[in-house]
Short mmCIF file of C-alpha atoms in Angstrom, two decimals:
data_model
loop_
_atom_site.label_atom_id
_atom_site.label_comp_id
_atom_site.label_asym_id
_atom_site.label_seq_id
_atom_site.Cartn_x
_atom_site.Cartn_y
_atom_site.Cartn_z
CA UNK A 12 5.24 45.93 3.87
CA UNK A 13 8.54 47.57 5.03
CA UNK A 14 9.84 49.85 2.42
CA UNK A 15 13.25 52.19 2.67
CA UNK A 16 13.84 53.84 -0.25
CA UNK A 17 17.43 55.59 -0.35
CA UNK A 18 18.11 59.00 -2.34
CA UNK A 19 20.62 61.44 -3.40
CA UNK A 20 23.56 59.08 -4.25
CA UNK A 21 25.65 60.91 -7.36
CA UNK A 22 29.06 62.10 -8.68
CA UNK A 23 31.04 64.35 -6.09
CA UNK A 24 34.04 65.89 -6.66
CA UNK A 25 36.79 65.19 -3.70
CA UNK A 26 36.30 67.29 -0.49
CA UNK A 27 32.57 67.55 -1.58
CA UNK A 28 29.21 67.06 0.41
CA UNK A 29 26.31 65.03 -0.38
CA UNK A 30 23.33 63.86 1.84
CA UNK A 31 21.64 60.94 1.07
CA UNK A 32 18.00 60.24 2.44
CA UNK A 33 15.75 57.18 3.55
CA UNK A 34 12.36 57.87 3.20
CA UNK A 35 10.92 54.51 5.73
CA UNK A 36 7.69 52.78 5.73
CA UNK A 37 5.13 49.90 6.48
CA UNK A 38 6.89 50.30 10.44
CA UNK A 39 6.44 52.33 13.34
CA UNK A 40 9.85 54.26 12.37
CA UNK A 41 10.54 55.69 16.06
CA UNK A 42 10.33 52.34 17.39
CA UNK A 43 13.86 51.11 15.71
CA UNK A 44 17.50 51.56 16.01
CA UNK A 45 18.33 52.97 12.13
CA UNK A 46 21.80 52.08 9.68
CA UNK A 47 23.87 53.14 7.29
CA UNK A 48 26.31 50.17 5.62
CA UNK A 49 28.08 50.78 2.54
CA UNK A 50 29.43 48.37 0.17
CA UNK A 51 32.57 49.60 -2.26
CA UNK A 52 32.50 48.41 -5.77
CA UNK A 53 33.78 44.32 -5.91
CA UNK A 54 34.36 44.80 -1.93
CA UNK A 55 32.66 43.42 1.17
CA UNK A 56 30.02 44.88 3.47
CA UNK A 57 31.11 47.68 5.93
CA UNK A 58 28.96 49.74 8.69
CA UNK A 59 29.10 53.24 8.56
CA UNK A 60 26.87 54.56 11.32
CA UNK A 61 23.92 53.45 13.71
CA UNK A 62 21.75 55.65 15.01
CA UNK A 63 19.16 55.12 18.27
CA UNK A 64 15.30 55.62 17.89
CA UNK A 65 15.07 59.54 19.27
CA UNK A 66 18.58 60.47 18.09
CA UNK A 67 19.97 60.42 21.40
CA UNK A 68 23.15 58.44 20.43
CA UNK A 69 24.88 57.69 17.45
CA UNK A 70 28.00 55.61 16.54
CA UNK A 71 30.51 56.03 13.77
CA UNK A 72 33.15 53.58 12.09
CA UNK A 73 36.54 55.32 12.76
CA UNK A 74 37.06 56.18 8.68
CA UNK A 75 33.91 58.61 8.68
CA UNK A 76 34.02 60.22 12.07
CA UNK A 77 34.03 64.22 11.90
CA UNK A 78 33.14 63.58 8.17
CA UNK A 79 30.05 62.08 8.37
CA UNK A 80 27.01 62.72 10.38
CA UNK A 81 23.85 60.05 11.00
CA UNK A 82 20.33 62.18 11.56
CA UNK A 83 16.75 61.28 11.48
CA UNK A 84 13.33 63.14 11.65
CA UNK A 85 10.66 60.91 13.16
CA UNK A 86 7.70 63.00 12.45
CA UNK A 87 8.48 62.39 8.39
CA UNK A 88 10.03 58.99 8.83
CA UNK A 89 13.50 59.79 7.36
CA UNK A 90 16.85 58.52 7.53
CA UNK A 91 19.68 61.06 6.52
CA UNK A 92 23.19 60.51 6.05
CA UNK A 93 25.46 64.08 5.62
CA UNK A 94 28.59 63.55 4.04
CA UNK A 95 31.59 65.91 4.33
CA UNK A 96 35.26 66.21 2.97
CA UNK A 97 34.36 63.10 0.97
CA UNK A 98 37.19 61.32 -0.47
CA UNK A 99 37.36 57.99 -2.91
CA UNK A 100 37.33 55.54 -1.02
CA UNK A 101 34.31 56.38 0.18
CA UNK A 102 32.79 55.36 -3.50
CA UNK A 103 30.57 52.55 -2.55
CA UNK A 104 26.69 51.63 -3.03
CA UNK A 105 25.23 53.47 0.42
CA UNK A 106 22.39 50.84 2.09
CA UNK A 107 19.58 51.89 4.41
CA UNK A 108 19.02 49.13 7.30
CA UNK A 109 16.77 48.73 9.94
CA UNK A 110 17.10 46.07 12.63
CA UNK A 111 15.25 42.97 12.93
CA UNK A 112 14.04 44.25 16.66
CA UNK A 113 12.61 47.53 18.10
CA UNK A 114 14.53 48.76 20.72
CA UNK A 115 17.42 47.30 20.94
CA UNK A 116 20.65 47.50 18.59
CA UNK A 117 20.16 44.05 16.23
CA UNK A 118 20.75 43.02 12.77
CA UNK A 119 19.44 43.90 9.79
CA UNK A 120 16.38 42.41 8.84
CA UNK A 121 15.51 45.40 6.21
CA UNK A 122 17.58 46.53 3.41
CA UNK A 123 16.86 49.62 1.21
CA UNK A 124 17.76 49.14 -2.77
CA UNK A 125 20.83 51.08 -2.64
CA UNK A 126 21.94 54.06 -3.86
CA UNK A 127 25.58 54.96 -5.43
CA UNK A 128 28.20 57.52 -4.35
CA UNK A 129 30.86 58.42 -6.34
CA UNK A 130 33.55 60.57 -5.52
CA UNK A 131 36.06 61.26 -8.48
CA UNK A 132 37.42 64.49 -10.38
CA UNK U 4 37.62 47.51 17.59
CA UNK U 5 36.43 43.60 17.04
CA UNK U 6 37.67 42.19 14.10
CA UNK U 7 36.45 39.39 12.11
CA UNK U 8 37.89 37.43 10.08
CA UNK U 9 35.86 34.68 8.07
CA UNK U 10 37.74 31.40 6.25
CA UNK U 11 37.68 30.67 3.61
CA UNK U 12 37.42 33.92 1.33
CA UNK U 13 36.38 31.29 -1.81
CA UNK U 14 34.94 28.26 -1.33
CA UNK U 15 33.99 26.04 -4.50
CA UNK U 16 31.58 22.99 -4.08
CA UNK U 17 29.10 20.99 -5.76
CA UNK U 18 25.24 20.89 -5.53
CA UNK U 19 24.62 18.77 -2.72
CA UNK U 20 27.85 19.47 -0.61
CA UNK U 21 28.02 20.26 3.01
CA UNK U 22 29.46 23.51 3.41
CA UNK U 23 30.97 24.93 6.36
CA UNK U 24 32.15 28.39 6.72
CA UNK U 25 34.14 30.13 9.88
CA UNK U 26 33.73 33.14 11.38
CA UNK U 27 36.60 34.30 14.29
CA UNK U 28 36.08 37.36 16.63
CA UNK U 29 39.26 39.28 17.52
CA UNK U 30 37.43 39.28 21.22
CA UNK U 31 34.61 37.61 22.70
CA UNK U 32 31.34 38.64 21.10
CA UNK U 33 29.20 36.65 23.17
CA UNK U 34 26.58 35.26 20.74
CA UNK U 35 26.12 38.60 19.47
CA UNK U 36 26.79 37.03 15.58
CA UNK U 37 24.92 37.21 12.28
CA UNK U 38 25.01 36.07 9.27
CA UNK U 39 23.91 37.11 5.70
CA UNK U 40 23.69 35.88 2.23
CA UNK U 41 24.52 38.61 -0.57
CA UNK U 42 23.97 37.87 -4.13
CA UNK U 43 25.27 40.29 -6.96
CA UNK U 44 23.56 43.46 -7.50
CA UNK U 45 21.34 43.00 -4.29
CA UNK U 46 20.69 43.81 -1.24
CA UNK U 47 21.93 41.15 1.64
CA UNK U 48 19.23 38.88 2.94
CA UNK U 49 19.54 37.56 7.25
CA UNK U 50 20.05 34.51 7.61
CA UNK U 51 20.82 33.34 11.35
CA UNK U 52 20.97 35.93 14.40
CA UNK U 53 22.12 35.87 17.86
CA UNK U 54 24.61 32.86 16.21
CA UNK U 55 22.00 30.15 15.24
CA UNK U 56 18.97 31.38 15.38
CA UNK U 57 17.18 30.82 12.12
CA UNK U 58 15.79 34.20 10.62
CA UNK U 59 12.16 33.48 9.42
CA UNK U 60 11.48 31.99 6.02
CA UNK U 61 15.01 30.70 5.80
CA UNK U 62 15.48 27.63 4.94
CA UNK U 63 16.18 24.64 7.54
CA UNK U 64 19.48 23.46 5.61
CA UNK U 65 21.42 26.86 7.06
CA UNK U 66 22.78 26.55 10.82
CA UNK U 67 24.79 28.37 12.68
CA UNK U 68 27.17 27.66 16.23
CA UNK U 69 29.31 28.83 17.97
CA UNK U 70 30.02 31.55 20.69
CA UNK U 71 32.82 33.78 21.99
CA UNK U 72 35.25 34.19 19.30
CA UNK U 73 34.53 31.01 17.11
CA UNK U 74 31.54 30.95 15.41
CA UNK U 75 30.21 28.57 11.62
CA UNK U 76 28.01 28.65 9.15
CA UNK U 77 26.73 25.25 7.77
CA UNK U 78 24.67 24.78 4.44
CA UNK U 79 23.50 20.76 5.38
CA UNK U 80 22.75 20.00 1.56
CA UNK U 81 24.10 22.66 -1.39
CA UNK U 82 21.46 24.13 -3.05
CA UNK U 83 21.54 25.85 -6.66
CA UNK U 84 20.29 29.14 -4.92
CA UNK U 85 22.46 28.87 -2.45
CA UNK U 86 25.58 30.13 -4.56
CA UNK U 87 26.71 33.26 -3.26
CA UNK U 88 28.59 35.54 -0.84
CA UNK U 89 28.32 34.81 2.75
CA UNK U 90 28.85 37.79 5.94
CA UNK U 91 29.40 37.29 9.06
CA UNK U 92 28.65 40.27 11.25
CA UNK U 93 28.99 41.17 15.19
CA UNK U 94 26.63 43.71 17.14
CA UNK U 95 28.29 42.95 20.34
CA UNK U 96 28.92 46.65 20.38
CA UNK U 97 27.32 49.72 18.98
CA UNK U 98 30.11 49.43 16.71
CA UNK U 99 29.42 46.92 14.33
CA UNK U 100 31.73 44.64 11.83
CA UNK U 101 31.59 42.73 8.76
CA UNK U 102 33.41 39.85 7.81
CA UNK U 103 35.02 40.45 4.54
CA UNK U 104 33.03 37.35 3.15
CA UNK U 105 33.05 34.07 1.68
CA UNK U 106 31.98 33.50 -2.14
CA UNK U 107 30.46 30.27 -2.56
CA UNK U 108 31.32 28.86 -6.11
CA UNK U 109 30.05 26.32 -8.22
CA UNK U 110 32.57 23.54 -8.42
#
C-alpha cells in the first residue's frame, strides 16, 4: 500500500524557516517524479514544486522561487520541502504527491494526509 | 505560465442531474488535463487523466473531453457522493496549474 506521511507543519513567525518531510512507502520511491501542492485555508489547489526521480531537475511556481527549495534522499525514501523568508500567504495545508506513472511527469495518483503551515506573529 | 480557468465556480443540482463542468487553457495543453474530486478536510482523489481517461476504480458516470484549450467534465447521473469540489489541472509543462475549482451543491 502506498503511504506518504507529511511532517513538520507548525506556527512560524514571518521571515521564518520550516522544513517539512515525506517519509514514502509501499513504492519503489526512485522510480517517480515527487510534489509538493498546497492548499490555503477555504482556497483552491496550487503546485508548489516538482521534483525528478535523482534530483536532477526541479521546478518552482513563481511565488516560492529563491524561497523555497524541493530535495529528496532516495536511500531513506524522503520528500523534503525547505521553506525560507516565509510570509502569510503561504499559510496553507502542505500535500505530498506522487504521480500516477514512474518516469515521467503525471498526475497525482497519491496524496499524503496533509500537514499545516502557519505563518503569523 | 498556462492558466486555467474552470466555469462555473458553483454549480447547484439535484441527485440525478447531468452535470457538466469546463475547463479552458490559456494555451494549448495538448491532452495533458486532469481532473480531481476534493471533498472537505481531505485529500483530492484522480479522477480522469490525459483528458478522459478514467483513473481506476472510478466510477463509469465521470467523463472527460476535450483537447487544446477546451476541455469538460461530465457526471452522466448525480450521485449523493458525488457532491463536492471539482480541479482541473494541466501537466503540459513541468510547471503545473490548478483550476480554482467548481463546488458542486445540492440543489
Amino acid at each position: 500500500e502506498v503511504q506518504l506521511v507529511e511532517s513538520g507543519g507548525g506556527l512560524v513567525q514571518p521571515g521564518g524557516s520550516l522544513r517539512l518531510s515525506c517519509a514514502a512507502s509501499g513504492f519503489t520511491f526512485s522510480s517517480y517524479w515527487m510534489s509538493w501542492v498546497r492548499q490555503a485555508p477555504g482556497k483552491g489547489l496550487e503546485w508548489v514544486a516538482n521534483i525528478k526521480q535523482d534530483g536532477s531537475e526541479k521546478y518552482y511556481v513563481d511565488s516560492v522561487k529563491g524561497r523555497f527549495t524541493i530535495s529528496r534522499d532516495n536511500a531513506k525514501n524522503s520528500l523534503y520541502l525547505q521553506m525560507n523568508s516565509l510570509r502569510a500567504e503561504d499559510t496553507a495545508v502542505y500535500y505530498c504527491a506522487r504521480g500516477r506513472v514512474e518516469y515521467s511527469s503525471s498526475p497525482v495518483k497519491y496524496w499524503g494526509q496533509g500537514t499545516l503551515v502557519t505563518v503569523s506573529s | 505560465d498556462i492558466q486555467m480557468t474552470q466555469s462555473p465556480s458553483t454549480l447547484s443540482a439535484s441527485v440525478g442531474d447531468r452535470v457538466t463542468i469546463t475547463c479552458r487553457a490559456s494555451q494549448s495543453i495538448s491532452s495533458w488535463l486532469a481532473w480531481y474530486q476534493q471533498k472537505p478536510g481531505k485529500a483530492p482523489k484522480l479522477l480522469i487523466y490525459k483528458a478522459s481517461s478514467l483513473e481506476s476504480g472510478v466510477p463509469s458516470r465521470f467523463s472527460g473531453s476535450g483537447s487544446g484549450t477546451e476541455f469538460t467534465l461530465t457526471i452522466s447521473s448525480l450521485q449523493p457522493d458525488d457532491f463536492a469540489t471539482y480541479y482541473c489541472q494541466q501537466y503540459n509543462s513541468y510547471y503545473w496549474t490548478f483550476g480554482q475549482g467548481t463546488k458542486v451543491e445540492i440543489k
